């Protein structure tokens, strides 16, 4: 592959006081890819995404388009083009759907494109369009997940980091969300998808990394990982 | 009847001052779930800024008000940045103790500079009208109208602007807000600036209505405004306004019909009773839905 490396982590280590959440994690994400990071509870998936978004301090390096991200505040990282859909969706329950979307355009100044992006997002998620004026807290879990993805799109980031978007959703909804992720990817976004649901995520990912107790233990293409006996046993239910 | 109308007008004046101060408590609580116990003393500083500006710069009312608000707001931002921000993830009690300490510092610093009560010069040549037996002064009208105007502006900012949206989002979950590209610390600073600036405005107006000021004037008024905020539902902006007017009315009415020494005990008792029936205040909700 001679595509451009968009996002790269080198020897990433995140600790909370004495607890080490991830250790020497390295990975590369190329322009236009869907990469998945799979791992069990507590493996360090969220910590990895938090490091990229600038929410936790770390040792090691993260670079985006060749630019070192360390010490850049989280809000500027969004402006640079990395948005995160956090674990548990992070919808502001006291804000309306529209306000949730509007807030994520904070760093943008391209008014005309924002208008177009609203239209695009509402055609992608017609349910949200019907519920513009409802409070975020009144939405169902699936609708909240759609809103969380829609927010990331409204921030106009080039890279989307998704932290377990399938969590707590019915299989049908999970399929819908993953289908939409695929469409978003085909429309040009690069995606880092964190999941415990390895089956679905390896299907749509071009490559994947497996995280176990804070370390990357396996890496490969989606197909390779799906065929790996160890993955089959641990993450795909035998 | 005329007596009641007269007292209602007084209640409106006192209530609007409580409401302005209560807003500062509630905004800071809404965004940081922290009670800024130095807020009453910032109100006092507002009155002293008014005194200093009026006496030494000899400015008229409007620039005096604006400069005092700006001064208190700057002080509020500095206090947040250097005293509270380092404690944001510390146990709640540390922040409370620090806030009390900041309040004591402000009182004693003011006391050191001004050991005797001061008298704010007349900034508004108040005329008093007699409307069918009710005496209405232009100062009273100015205080009420100005307070209401400030409250409407604040309500507009919080409910209608993007900055207000960010404030409300922070009050819901401030860990998520940076992921929206919003600079959380700047919004928190701005919240402190607005909240303490309103407290400063209240100090100026209080100082015009009751011109003898001293370094301890913020303690009792601060407590009452804090209680107003709690009665309205702490963290809720409209609640703080309602709470301020309720407290002002209760106080004035009690003082009007009972011996004046009963004023505080009756009003505090009424508020305690209200909180038994509505523990989250009038507009408060058990859920962390604030600002
Ligand atoms: N704020 C924190 N303070 C202390 N320890 C933490 C904190 N956040 C995470 N940890 C610890 O770091 C490790 C990795 O946690 P992390 O949330 O990154 O895992 P995860 O893979 O996202 O798990 P899950 O699938 O449950 O979301 C865990 O052992 C966790 O207990
Ligand atoms: Mg996680």
JSON list of N, CA, C and O and ligand atoms in Angstrom, two decimals, chain A residues 16-17 19-21 39-48 50 87 163-164 196 211, ligand 1:
[
{"chain": "A", "resi": 16, "resn": "UNK", "atom": "N", "xyz": [-3.29, 5.73, 34.43]},
{"chain": "A", "resi": 16, "resn": "UNK", "atom": "CA", "xyz": [-4.10, 6.51, 35.38]},
{"chain": "A", "resi": 16, "resn": "UNK", "atom": "C", "xyz": [-3.47, 6.27, 36.75]},
{"chain": "A", "resi": 16, "resn": "UNK", "atom": "O", "xyz": [-3.60, 5.18, 37.30]},
{"chain": "A", "resi": 17, "resn": "UNK", "atom": "N", "xyz": [-2.80, 7.26, 37.27]},
{"chain": "A", "resi": 17, "resn": "UNK", "atom": "CA", "xyz": [-2.04, 7.07, 38.51]},
{"chain": "A", "resi": 17, "resn": "UNK", "atom": "C", "xyz": [-1.15, 5.83, 38.39]},
{"chain": "A", "resi": 17, "resn": "UNK", "atom": "O", "xyz": [-0.27, 5.81, 37.54]},
{"chain": "A", "resi": 19, "resn": "UNK", "atom": "N", "xyz": [-2.25, 2.73, 37.60]},
{"chain": "A", "resi": 19, "resn": "UNK", "atom": "CA", "xyz": [-2.77, 1.72, 36.66]},
{"chain": "A", "resi": 19, "resn": "UNK", "atom": "C", "xyz": [-2.33, 2.04, 35.24]},
{"chain": "A", "resi": 19, "resn": "UNK", "atom": "O", "xyz": [-2.56, 3.15, 34.75]},
{"chain": "A", "resi": 20, "resn": "UNK", "atom": "N", "xyz": [-1.70, 1.09, 34.59]},
{"chain": "A", "resi": 20, "resn": "UNK", "atom": "CA", "xyz": [-1.35, 1.28, 33.19]},
{"chain": "A", "resi": 20, "resn": "UNK", "atom": "C", "xyz": [-2.46, 0.73, 32.33]},
{"chain": "A", "resi": 20, "resn": "UNK", "atom": "O", "xyz": [-2.77, -0.47, 32.39]},
{"chain": "A", "resi": 21, "resn": "UNK", "atom": "N", "xyz": [-3.09, 1.60, 31.55]},
{"chain": "A", "resi": 21, "resn": "UNK", "atom": "CA", "xyz": [-4.23, 1.17, 30.74]},
{"chain": "A", "resi": 21, "resn": "UNK", "atom": "C", "xyz": [-3.77, 0.59, 29.41]},
{"chain": "A", "resi": 21, "resn": "UNK", "atom": "O", "xyz": [-4.25, -0.45, 28.97]},
{"chain": "A", "resi": 39, "resn": "UNK", "atom": "N", "xyz": [-11.08, -5.64, 21.32]},
{"chain": "A", "resi": 39, "resn": "UNK", "atom": "CA", "xyz": [-10.54, -6.05, 22.60]},
{"chain": "A", "resi": 39, "resn": "UNK", "atom": "C", "xyz": [-11.66, -6.20, 23.61]},
{"chain": "A", "resi": 39, "resn": "UNK", "atom": "O", "xyz": [-12.73, -5.62, 23.44]},
{"chain": "A", "resi": 40, "resn": "UNK", "atom": "N", "xyz": [-11.38, -6.97, 24.65]},
{"chain": "A", "resi": 40, "resn": "UNK", "atom": "CA", "xyz": [-12.39, -7.24, 25.67]},
{"chain": "A", "resi": 40, "resn": "UNK", "atom": "C", "xyz": [-12.54, -6.04, 26.61]},
{"chain": "A", "resi": 40, "resn": "UNK", "atom": "O", "xyz": [-11.84, -5.04, 26.46]},
{"chain": "A", "resi": 41, "resn": "UNK", "atom": "N", "xyz": [-13.42, -6.14, 27.57]},
{"chain": "A", "resi": 41, "resn": "UNK", "atom": "CA", "xyz": [-13.58, -5.08, 28.58]},
{"chain": "A", "resi": 41, "resn": "UNK", "atom": "C", "xyz": [-12.26, -4.80, 29.27]},
{"chain": "A", "resi": 41, "resn": "UNK", "atom": "O", "xyz": [-11.56, -5.71, 29.67]},
{"chain": "A", "resi": 42, "resn": "UNK", "atom": "N", "xyz": [-11.94, -3.53, 29.38]},
{"chain": "A", "resi": 42, "resn": "UNK", "atom": "CA", "xyz": [-10.74, -3.15, 30.12]},
{"chain": "A", "resi": 42, "resn": "UNK", "atom": "C", "xyz": [-9.45, -3.35, 29.34]},
{"chain": "A", "resi": 42, "resn": "UNK", "atom": "O", "xyz": [-8.36, -3.15, 29.88]},
{"chain": "A", "resi": 43, "resn": "UNK", "atom": "N", "xyz": [-9.54, -3.69, 28.06]},
{"chain": "A", "resi": 43, "resn": "UNK", "atom": "CA", "xyz": [-8.33, -3.93, 27.27]},
{"chain": "A", "resi": 43, "resn": "UNK", "atom": "C", "xyz": [-7.57, -2.63, 27.01]},
{"chain": "A", "resi": 43, "resn": "UNK", "atom": "O", "xyz": [-6.36, -2.64, 26.76]},
{"chain": "A", "resi": 44, "resn": "UNK", "atom": "N", "xyz": [-8.27, -1.52, 27.04]},
{"chain": "A", "resi": 44, "resn": "UNK", "atom": "CA", "xyz": [-7.62, -0.23, 26.81]},
{"chain": "A", "resi": 44, "resn": "UNK", "atom": "C", "xyz": [-8.07, 0.47, 25.55]},
{"chain": "A", "resi": 44, "resn": "UNK", "atom": "O", "xyz": [-7.42, 1.42, 25.09]},
{"chain": "A", "resi": 45, "resn": "UNK", "atom": "N", "xyz": [-9.19, 0.05, 25.01]},
{"chain": "A", "resi": 45, "resn": "UNK", "atom": "CA", "xyz": [-9.68, 0.63, 23.75]},
{"chain": "A", "resi": 45, "resn": "UNK", "atom": "C", "xyz": [-10.04, 2.11, 23.92]},
{"chain": "A", "resi": 45, "resn": "UNK", "atom": "O", "xyz": [-9.59, 2.96, 23.15]},
{"chain": "A", "resi": 46, "resn": "UNK", "atom": "N", "xyz": [-10.85, 2.37, 24.95]},
{"chain": "A", "resi": 46, "resn": "UNK", "atom": "CA", "xyz": [-11.27, 3.77, 25.14]},
{"chain": "A", "resi": 46, "resn": "UNK", "atom": "C", "xyz": [-10.07, 4.65, 25.47]},
{"chain": "A", "resi": 46, "resn": "UNK", "atom": "O", "xyz": [-10.00, 5.80, 25.04]},
{"chain": "A", "resi": 47, "resn": "UNK", "atom": "N", "xyz": [-9.14, 4.10, 26.25]},
{"chain": "A", "resi": 47, "resn": "UNK", "atom": "CA", "xyz": [-7.96, 4.90, 26.61]},
{"chain": "A", "resi": 47, "resn": "UNK", "atom": "C", "xyz": [-7.19, 5.30, 25.35]},
{"chain": "A", "resi": 47, "resn": "UNK", "atom": "O", "xyz": [-6.67, 6.41, 25.26]},
{"chain": "A", "resi": 48, "resn": "UNK", "atom": "N", "xyz": [-7.13, 4.39, 24.39]},
{"chain": "A", "resi": 48, "resn": "UNK", "atom": "CA", "xyz": [-6.43, 4.70, 23.14]},
{"chain": "A", "resi": 48, "resn": "UNK", "atom": "C", "xyz": [-7.12, 5.87, 22.43]},
{"chain": "A", "resi": 48, "resn": "UNK", "atom": "O", "xyz": [-6.45, 6.84, 22.01]},
{"chain": "A", "resi": 50, "resn": "UNK", "atom": "N", "xyz": [-9.07, 8.10, 23.74]},
{"chain": "A", "resi": 50, "resn": "UNK", "atom": "CA", "xyz": [-8.96, 9.32, 24.54]},
{"chain": "A", "resi": 50, "resn": "UNK", "atom": "C", "xyz": [-7.60, 9.98, 24.33]},
{"chain": "A", "resi": 50, "resn": "UNK", "atom": "O", "xyz": [-7.49, 11.21, 24.32]},
{"chain": "A", "resi": 87, "resn": "UNK", "atom": "N", "xyz": [-17.75, 6.55, 23.92]},
{"chain": "A", "resi": 87, "resn": "UNK", "atom": "CA", "xyz": [-18.42, 5.41, 24.52]},
{"chain": "A", "resi": 87, "resn": "UNK", "atom": "C", "xyz": [-19.69, 5.90, 25.23]},
{"chain": "A", "resi": 87, "resn": "UNK", "atom": "O", "xyz": [-19.67, 6.94, 25.89]},
{"chain": "A", "resi": 163, "resn": "UNK", "atom": "N", "xyz": [-16.24, 4.80, 19.47]},
{"chain": "A", "resi": 163, "resn": "UNK", "atom": "CA", "xyz": [-16.02, 3.92, 20.62]},
{"chain": "A", "resi": 163, "resn": "UNK", "atom": "C", "xyz": [-17.26, 3.06, 20.87]},
{"chain": "A", "resi": 163, "resn": "UNK", "atom": "O", "xyz": [-18.24, 3.54, 21.43]},
{"chain": "A", "resi": 164, "resn": "UNK", "atom": "N", "xyz": [-17.19, 1.83, 20.43]},
{"chain": "A", "resi": 164, "resn": "UNK", "atom": "CA", "xyz": [-18.27, 0.85, 20.62]},
{"chain": "A", "resi": 164, "resn": "UNK", "atom": "C", "xyz": [-19.65, 1.37, 20.23]},
{"chain": "A", "resi": 164, "resn": "UNK", "atom": "O", "xyz": [-20.57, 1.41, 21.04]},
{"chain": "A", "resi": 196, "resn": "UNK", "atom": "N", "xyz": [-16.15, -4.35, 20.67]},
{"chain": "A", "resi": 196, "resn": "UNK", "atom": "CA", "xyz": [-16.05, -5.70, 21.22]},
{"chain": "A", "resi": 196, "resn": "UNK", "atom": "C", "xyz": [-16.73, -6.66, 20.25]},
{"chain": "A", "resi": 196, "resn": "UNK", "atom": "O", "xyz": [-16.45, -7.85, 20.23]},
{"chain": "A", "resi": 211, "resn": "UNK", "atom": "N", "xyz": [-6.36, -5.78, 20.84]},
{"chain": "A", "resi": 211, "resn": "UNK", "atom": "CA", "xyz": [-5.77, -5.25, 22.06]},
{"chain": "A", "resi": 211, "resn": "UNK", "atom": "C", "xyz": [-6.12, -6.20, 23.20]},
{"chain": "A", "resi": 211, "resn": "UNK", "atom": "O", "xyz": [-7.28, -6.55, 23.41]},
{"chain": "C", "resi": 1, "resn": "LIG", "atom": "N1", "xyz": [-10.28, 7.22, 34.70]},
{"chain": "C", "resi": 1, "resn": "LIG", "atom": "C1", "xyz": [-9.66, 6.07, 35.03]},
{"chain": "C", "resi": 1, "resn": "LIG", "atom": "N2", "xyz": [-9.04, 5.95, 36.21]},
{"chain": "C", "resi": 1, "resn": "LIG", "atom": "C2", "xyz": [-8.40, 4.79, 36.54]},
{"chain": "C", "resi": 1, "resn": "LIG", "atom": "N3", "xyz": [-8.36, 3.73, 35.77]},
{"chain": "C", "resi": 1, "resn": "LIG", "atom": "C3", "xyz": [-8.97, 3.77, 34.58]},
{"chain": "C", "resi": 1, "resn": "LIG", "atom": "C4", "xyz": [-9.66, 4.95, 34.14]},
{"chain": "C", "resi": 1, "resn": "LIG", "atom": "N4", "xyz": [-10.18, 4.72, 32.91]},
{"chain": "C", "resi": 1, "resn": "LIG", "atom": "C5", "xyz": [-9.82, 3.45, 32.60]},
{"chain": "C", "resi": 1, "resn": "LIG", "atom": "N5", "xyz": [-9.10, 2.88, 33.59]},
{"chain": "C", "resi": 1, "resn": "LIG", "atom": "C6", "xyz": [-8.52, 1.52, 33.58]},
{"chain": "C", "resi": 1, "resn": "LIG", "atom": "O1", "xyz": [-7.74, 1.39, 32.42]},
{"chain": "C", "resi": 1, "resn": "LIG", "atom": "C7", "xyz": [-7.94, 0.13, 31.83]},
{"chain": "C", "resi": 1, "resn": "LIG", "atom": "C8", "xyz": [-8.40, 0.30, 30.38]},
{"chain": "C", "resi": 1, "resn": "LIG", "atom": "O2", "xyz": [-9.66, 0.93, 30.38]},
{"chain": "C", "resi": 1, "resn": "LIG", "atom": "P1", "xyz": [-10.42, 1.36, 29.05]},
{"chain": "C", "resi": 1, "resn": "LIG", "atom": "O3", "xyz": [-11.62, 2.09, 29.43]},
{"chain": "C", "resi": 1, "resn": "LIG", "atom": "O4", "xyz": [-9.46, 2.00, 28.14]},
{"chain": "C", "resi": 1, "resn": "LIG", "atom": "O5", "xyz": [-10.81, -0.08, 28.47]},
{"chain": "C", "resi": 1, "resn": "LIG", "atom": "P2", "xyz": [-11.82, -0.46, 27.33]},
{"chain": "C", "resi": 1, "resn": "LIG", "atom": "O6", "xyz": [-11.11, -1.42, 26.45]},
{"chain": "C", "resi": 1, "resn": "LIG", "atom": "O7", "xyz": [-12.39, 0.73, 26.68]},
{"chain": "C", "resi": 1, "resn": "LIG", "atom": "O8", "xyz": [-12.94, -1.26, 28.14]},
{"chain": "C", "resi": 1, "resn": "LIG", "atom": "P3", "xyz": [-14.52, -1.35, 27.87]},
{"chain": "C", "resi": 1, "resn": "LIG", "atom": "O9", "xyz": [-14.71, -2.35, 26.78]},
{"chain": "C", "resi": 1, "resn": "LIG", "atom": "O10", "xyz": [-15.06, -1.86, 29.15]},
{"chain": "C", "resi": 1, "resn": "LIG", "atom": "O11", "xyz": [-15.01, 0.00, 27.51]},
{"chain": "C", "resi": 1, "resn": "LIG", "atom": "C9", "xyz": [-8.94, -0.59, 32.71]},
{"chain": "C", "resi": 1, "resn": "LIG", "atom": "O12", "xyz": [-8.20, -1.44, 33.58]},
{"chain": "C", "resi": 1, "resn": "LIG", "atom": "C10", "xyz": [-9.60, 0.48, 33.48]},
{"chain": "C", "resi": 1, "resn": "LIG", "atom": "O13", "xyz": [-9.98, 0.02, 34.74]}
]
